[in-house]
Coordinates of C-alpha atoms and ligand atoms in Angstrom, one line a residue:
M1 CA 48.3 177.5 164.8
K2 CA 45.3 175.4 165.9
S3 CA 44.4 175.5 169.6
L4 CA 45.8 172.7 171.8
H5 CA 42.3 171.7 172.7
A6 CA 41.2 171.4 169.1
E7 CA 44.3 169.3 168.4
A8 CA 43.7 167.1 171.3
H9 CA 40.1 166.6 170.3
A10 CA 41.1 165.4 166.8
L11 CA 43.6 162.9 168.2
S12 CA 41.7 159.8 167.5
K13 CA 42.8 160.0 163.9
P14 CA 46.3 158.4 163.4
E15 CA 47.3 160.7 160.6
V16 CA 46.6 163.7 162.9
Q17 CA 48.8 162.2 165.6
L18 CA 51.7 161.8 163.1
D19 CA 51.1 165.3 161.8
I20 CA 51.3 166.7 165.3
I21 CA 54.5 165.0 166.3
N22 CA 56.1 165.8 163.0
S23 CA 55.2 169.4 162.6
H24 CA 53.5 170.8 165.7
N25 CA 55.7 173.8 165.5
V26 CA 59.0 175.1 164.2
A27 CA 60.9 173.9 167.2
I28 CA 60.0 170.2 166.5
S29 CA 60.2 170.3 162.8
S30 CA 63.7 171.8 163.0
L31 CA 64.9 168.9 165.1
P32 CA 66.6 165.9 163.4
K33 CA 64.4 163.2 161.9
F34 CA 64.6 159.6 163.2
E35 CA 65.5 158.5 159.8
E36 CA 68.6 160.8 159.8
K37 CA 69.7 159.5 163.2
L38 CA 69.5 155.9 161.9
N39 CA 71.4 156.9 158.7
D40 CA 74.2 158.5 160.8
I41 CA 74.8 155.1 162.5
G42 CA 74.4 153.0 159.4
L43 CA 71.0 151.5 160.4
Y44 CA 68.8 153.1 157.7
P45 CA 66.7 151.5 156.3
L46 CA 66.0 149.7 159.5
K47 CA 65.9 145.9 158.9
P48 CA 64.6 143.0 160.9
T49 CA 66.9 140.5 162.5
G50 CA 64.2 137.8 162.1
V51 CA 60.7 137.1 163.4
E52 CA 61.0 135.6 166.8
I53 CA 58.1 137.1 168.7
F54 CA 54.5 137.1 167.4
Q55 CA 52.7 139.9 169.2
M56 CA 48.9 139.9 168.8
N57 CA 46.6 142.7 169.8
V58 CA 43.4 140.8 170.3
G59 CA 41.1 143.8 170.8
Y60 CA 40.9 147.3 172.2
M61 CA 38.3 146.5 174.8
C62 CA 39.5 147.0 178.4
N63 CA 37.9 147.2 181.8
M64 CA 40.0 150.2 182.5
T65 CA 40.7 153.6 180.9
C66 CA 44.3 154.6 182.0
K67 CA 45.4 158.1 181.4
H68 CA 48.4 157.3 179.3
C69 CA 47.1 154.3 177.3
H70 CA 48.7 154.2 173.9
V71 CA 45.9 152.0 172.6
D72 CA 43.1 154.4 173.8
A73 CA 41.5 151.2 175.2
G74 CA 38.3 151.1 177.3
P75 CA 35.0 149.4 177.9
D76 CA 33.3 151.0 174.9
R77 CA 35.9 149.9 172.3
E78 CA 34.4 147.3 170.0
E79 CA 37.4 146.3 167.9
I80 CA 38.0 142.6 168.7
M81 CA 39.8 139.8 167.0
T82 CA 37.5 137.2 165.5
K83 CA 37.9 133.4 165.7
E84 CA 38.7 133.4 161.9
T85 CA 41.6 135.8 162.4
F86 CA 42.9 133.7 165.4
E87 CA 42.8 130.7 163.1
Y88 CA 44.9 132.5 160.5
C89 CA 47.3 133.2 163.3
L90 CA 47.6 129.6 164.2
E91 CA 48.1 128.7 160.6
A92 CA 50.9 131.3 160.3
L93 CA 52.6 130.0 163.4
K94 CA 52.7 126.4 162.2
G95 CA 56.1 125.4 161.0
T96 CA 57.9 128.6 161.9
D97 CA 60.7 129.1 164.4
I98 CA 58.8 131.8 166.2
H99 CA 59.3 130.9 169.8
T100 CA 57.0 133.3 171.6
V101 CA 53.3 134.4 171.2
D102 CA 52.7 137.6 173.1
L103 CA 49.0 138.5 173.7
T104 CA 48.1 142.1 174.4
G105 CA 45.1 144.4 174.0
G106 CA 43.1 146.2 175.6
A107 CA 42.6 143.5 178.2
P108 CA 43.4 140.4 176.0
E109 CA 41.5 138.2 178.5
M110 CA 38.2 139.9 177.5
N111 CA 38.3 138.4 174.0
P112 CA 35.8 135.5 173.9
H113 CA 38.3 133.2 172.1
F114 CA 41.2 134.0 174.4
R115 CA 41.2 130.7 176.4
W116 CA 40.7 128.5 173.3
F117 CA 43.6 130.3 171.6
V118 CA 46.0 129.9 174.6
E119 CA 45.2 126.2 174.7
E120 CA 45.9 125.8 171.0
V121 CA 49.2 127.7 171.2
S122 CA 50.2 125.8 174.2
K123 CA 49.7 122.5 172.3
M124 CA 52.2 123.9 169.7
G125 CA 54.8 124.2 172.5
K126 CA 55.3 127.9 172.0
H127 CA 56.0 130.2 174.9
I128 CA 53.0 132.4 175.7
I129 CA 53.1 135.8 177.3
V130 CA 49.8 137.5 178.5
R131 CA 50.0 141.2 179.2
S132 CA 47.5 141.6 182.0
N133 CA 46.3 144.7 183.7
L134 CA 45.8 142.7 186.9
T135 CA 42.5 144.2 187.9
I136 CA 40.7 142.0 185.3
L137 CA 41.9 139.0 187.3
T138 CA 39.8 140.2 190.3
T139 CA 36.5 140.3 188.4
N140 CA 33.9 137.4 188.8
K141 CA 34.2 136.4 185.1
F142 CA 37.9 136.2 185.0
N143 CA 39.1 135.4 188.5
D144 CA 39.9 131.7 187.6
L145 CA 42.4 132.8 185.0
P146 CA 45.5 132.6 187.3
E147 CA 44.9 128.8 187.5
F148 CA 44.4 128.6 183.8
F149 CA 47.6 130.5 183.2
K150 CA 49.5 128.2 185.5
K151 CA 48.1 125.1 183.7
H152 CA 49.5 126.4 180.4
G153 CA 52.8 127.8 181.8
V154 CA 51.8 131.3 180.6
E155 CA 54.2 134.1 181.5
V156 CA 52.2 136.9 183.1
T157 CA 53.5 140.4 182.4
C158 CA 51.5 143.0 184.2
S159 CA 51.4 146.7 184.5
L160 CA 51.8 148.3 187.9
P161 CA 52.7 152.0 187.6
F162 CA 54.1 152.2 191.2
Y163 CA 54.3 150.5 194.5
S164 CA 52.2 153.2 196.1
K165 CA 48.4 153.5 196.0
F166 CA 48.4 157.2 195.3
R167 CA 50.6 157.1 192.2
T168 CA 49.0 153.9 190.8
D169 CA 45.4 155.1 191.3
N170 CA 46.3 158.5 189.9
Q171 CA 47.4 157.0 186.6
R172 CA 45.0 154.0 186.3
G173 CA 42.0 155.0 188.3
E174 CA 40.6 154.7 191.8
G175 CA 40.9 151.3 193.4
T176 CA 43.5 150.0 190.9
Y177 CA 46.2 149.5 193.4
D178 CA 44.2 147.4 195.9
K179 CA 42.9 145.2 193.1
S180 CA 46.3 144.8 191.6
I181 CA 47.7 143.7 195.0
I182 CA 44.9 141.1 195.4
A183 CA 45.7 139.7 191.9
L184 CA 49.5 139.6 192.6
K185 CA 49.0 137.8 195.9
K186 CA 46.9 135.2 194.1
L187 CA 49.5 134.7 191.4
N188 CA 52.2 134.4 194.1
D189 CA 50.1 131.8 196.0
L190 CA 50.0 129.7 192.8
G191 CA 53.8 129.9 192.6
Y192 CA 54.1 132.8 190.2
G193 CA 57.2 134.9 190.8
Q194 CA 58.5 132.3 193.3
K195 CA 62.0 130.9 192.9
G196 CA 62.2 127.5 191.1
S197 CA 58.5 127.4 190.1
G198 CA 59.2 128.3 186.4
L199 CA 56.1 130.5 186.5
L200 CA 57.2 134.0 185.4
L201 CA 55.6 137.1 186.8
N202 CA 56.9 140.4 185.5
L203 CA 55.9 144.0 186.2
V204 CA 55.8 146.9 183.8
Y205 CA 56.6 150.4 184.9
N206 CA 56.0 153.5 182.9
P207 CA 56.5 157.1 184.1
V208 CA 53.4 159.1 185.1
G209 CA 54.6 162.3 183.5
A210 CA 56.7 163.8 180.6
F211 CA 60.0 162.2 181.6
L212 CA 62.0 159.1 180.9
P213 CA 61.9 156.1 183.2
G214 CA 64.7 155.8 185.8
D215 CA 67.3 153.0 185.8
Q216 CA 65.5 149.7 185.3
E217 CA 67.7 147.7 187.8
Q218 CA 67.4 150.3 190.5
L219 CA 63.6 150.5 190.1
K220 CA 63.3 146.7 190.1
Q221 CA 65.2 146.6 193.4
Q222 CA 63.0 149.4 194.8
F223 CA 59.8 147.6 193.8
K224 CA 61.0 144.3 195.1
K225 CA 61.9 145.8 198.5
E226 CA 58.7 147.8 198.9
L227 CA 56.2 145.2 197.6
K228 CA 57.8 142.6 199.8
R229 CA 57.8 144.9 202.8
K230 CA 54.3 146.1 202.4
H231 CA 52.5 143.1 201.0
D232 CA 54.9 140.1 201.0
I233 CA 54.7 140.1 197.2
E234 CA 57.4 138.6 194.9
F235 CA 58.0 138.9 191.2
N236 CA 60.7 138.0 188.7
D237 CA 61.5 141.1 186.6
L238 CA 60.5 144.7 186.2
Y239 CA 60.5 146.3 182.7
T240 CA 60.7 150.0 182.4
I241 CA 58.9 151.4 179.3
T242 CA 59.1 154.9 177.9
N243 CA 55.8 156.5 177.0
L244 CA 55.6 157.1 173.3
P245 CA 54.1 160.4 172.1
I246 CA 50.9 158.8 170.7
S247 CA 47.3 158.5 171.6
R248 CA 46.3 159.4 175.2
F249 CA 49.9 160.2 176.1
L250 CA 50.2 162.6 173.2
N251 CA 46.9 164.1 174.3
F252 CA 48.4 164.6 177.8
L253 CA 51.6 166.2 176.3
L254 CA 49.5 168.6 174.3
M255 CA 47.1 169.5 177.1
S256 CA 50.0 170.0 179.6
G257 CA 52.1 172.0 177.1
N258 CA 54.9 169.5 177.4
L259 CA 55.1 168.1 173.8
E260 CA 58.1 170.1 172.5
E261 CA 60.1 169.6 175.6
Y262 CA 59.4 165.8 175.7
M263 CA 60.3 165.4 172.0
E264 CA 63.5 167.3 172.5
K265 CA 64.3 165.1 175.5
L266 CA 63.7 161.9 173.5
I267 CA 65.8 163.1 170.6
E268 CA 68.7 164.4 172.7
S269 CA 68.7 161.0 174.5
F270 CA 69.0 159.0 171.2
N271 CA 71.2 156.0 172.0
P272 CA 72.7 154.1 169.0
A273 CA 72.9 150.9 171.1
A274 CA 69.2 151.2 171.9
A275 CA 68.5 151.7 168.2
M276 CA 70.3 148.4 167.5
G277 CA 67.9 146.6 169.8
V278 CA 64.5 148.1 169.0
M279 CA 61.8 145.4 169.3
C280 CA 60.5 145.8 165.8
R281 CA 63.6 144.0 164.6
N282 CA 62.6 140.6 166.0
T283 CA 58.8 141.1 166.5
I284 CA 55.8 141.2 164.3
S285 CA 52.6 142.8 165.5
I286 CA 49.2 141.5 164.4
G287 CA 46.2 143.8 164.8
W288 CA 42.7 142.8 165.9
D289 CA 41.6 142.7 162.3
G290 CA 44.6 140.6 161.1
R291 CA 46.6 143.5 159.6
M292 CA 50.3 143.3 160.3
Y293 CA 52.5 146.0 161.7
D294 CA 56.2 146.4 162.7
C295 CA 55.1 147.1 166.3
D296 CA 52.0 147.9 168.5
F297 CA 52.8 151.6 168.3
N298 CA 52.8 151.6 164.5
Q299 CA 49.5 149.7 164.7
M300 CA 48.0 152.5 166.7
L301 CA 49.2 154.9 163.9
E302 CA 47.8 152.6 161.2
M303 CA 51.3 152.2 159.7
E304 CA 51.0 148.7 158.3
V305 CA 54.2 146.8 157.3
E306 CA 55.5 147.9 153.9
E307 CA 53.7 146.8 150.8
G308 CA 55.1 143.5 149.5
A309 CA 55.8 142.1 152.9
G310 CA 52.2 140.6 153.1
Q311 CA 50.1 143.1 154.9
H312 CA 47.5 140.7 156.4
I313 CA 48.0 137.6 158.5
R314 CA 46.3 135.6 155.7
D315 CA 49.4 136.3 153.6
F316 CA 51.9 135.6 156.4
D317 CA 55.4 134.8 154.9
V318 CA 58.4 134.9 157.1
E319 CA 60.8 135.4 154.3
K320 CA 59.0 138.4 152.9
L321 CA 58.8 139.9 156.4
N322 CA 62.5 139.3 157.0
N323 CA 63.3 141.2 153.8
R324 CA 61.1 144.2 154.6
S325 CA 62.2 147.7 155.7
I326 CA 60.7 148.7 159.0
R327 CA 58.4 151.8 158.8
I328 CA 59.6 154.5 161.1
D329 CA 58.7 158.1 162.1
Q330 CA 59.4 160.6 164.9
H331 CA 57.5 158.5 167.6
C332 CA 60.3 155.9 167.3
F333 CA 62.6 158.2 169.3
G334 CA 60.6 156.8 172.3
C335 CA 62.3 153.4 171.7
T336 CA 65.8 154.7 171.4
A337 CA 66.1 157.2 174.2
G338 CA 68.4 156.5 177.1
A339 CA 68.5 152.8 177.9
G340 CA 65.9 152.1 175.2
S341 CA 62.4 150.8 175.6
S342 CA 60.5 147.8 174.4
C343 CA 57.7 145.5 175.6
G344 CA 60.5 143.6 177.4
G345 CA 61.8 146.8 179.0
A346 CA 65.2 148.6 178.5
T347 CA 67.1 147.3 175.5
V348 CA 70.6 148.3 176.5
Ligands
SF4_1 S1 46.9 150.9 179.6 FE1 46.3 148.7 179.6 S2 44.9 148.5 181.3 FE2 45.0 150.7 180.8 S3 43.4 151.2 179.4 FE3 45.2 150.7 178.2 S4 45.0 148.5 177.7 FE4 43.7 148.9 179.5
SF4_2 S1 58.0 152.7 167.5 FE1 57.9 150.6 166.6 S2 58.8 150.8 164.6 FE2 59.5 152.6 165.8 S3 61.5 151.9 166.7 FE3 59.8 151.5 168.2 S4 59.3 149.4 167.8 FE4 60.4 150.1 166.0

């Protein structure tokens, strides 16, 4: 067997990641396949329920380099969506029933066409979600974005690993917690997260180690109580997300010797109800270069939507996408464990 360090080093290649989670050792390869579990409950092949959410990854550049980032994002990543690809996206959205455009990255705000695109989508009357890391909103170049978000009724969904400085900084880097609190306060001052304002502010929680997130409702109440008590901060919802065994988190699992145990935990916790509600069934994911995927995780593994469904945004066709089979592999167990996991939190 290759050394763990050698495997971790080679992790930037998607095919290596898939190989590792499929056949790292006998223990894992003898465990059931995701496909078999879906078959047992009559869900294989996995089919979409319709395209309702258009999730765009507008680039891998980020001002941060969090330990468990599934995008492997950072300041030195150069992959970025061009204006031409944004225009294809606008064209694709026209005349569809897609109600929500969900912008993610990296830090989506860092794409030079970000503001223009938000304005264009806003004119179309679609709901817009921006996945913000919060710290970007405290930098000179981007500190006017909260007002811009308010103007366009953008829903802000932001990651905050925990309500304590130690745990947040440990996962996301020194100084993250304090900057996140400054950004949250500013959003609150503009009405975000406040009752009756219609300005939605949601938090995303993901575990710091090789375990599943706790109960979403309980964590939400805990976060609400502590953020209010410590900083007088309010927010609407909290989404718990399970870390999928890909990219930096896969690296962490390998380096800490937790991969087998974590995969076993995900597989043992397979929940048929969560499988019914996996996000790939109503979402399509567009990569920075216009290629289309069933979800952001498949995008990181370079598993494009199946052939015949139109693999590039230029060829966007809702009917073809609705008829496709969703591409799955062992990482999908991360979406179906326990209460389920999606970009909107637990699915059960
Ligand atoms: S987790 Fe988010 S904030 Fe952190 S490096 Fe990745 S994209 Fe950036
Ligand atoms: S990883 Fe992607 S394709 Fe697999 S179940 Fe989750 S959302 Fe669907």
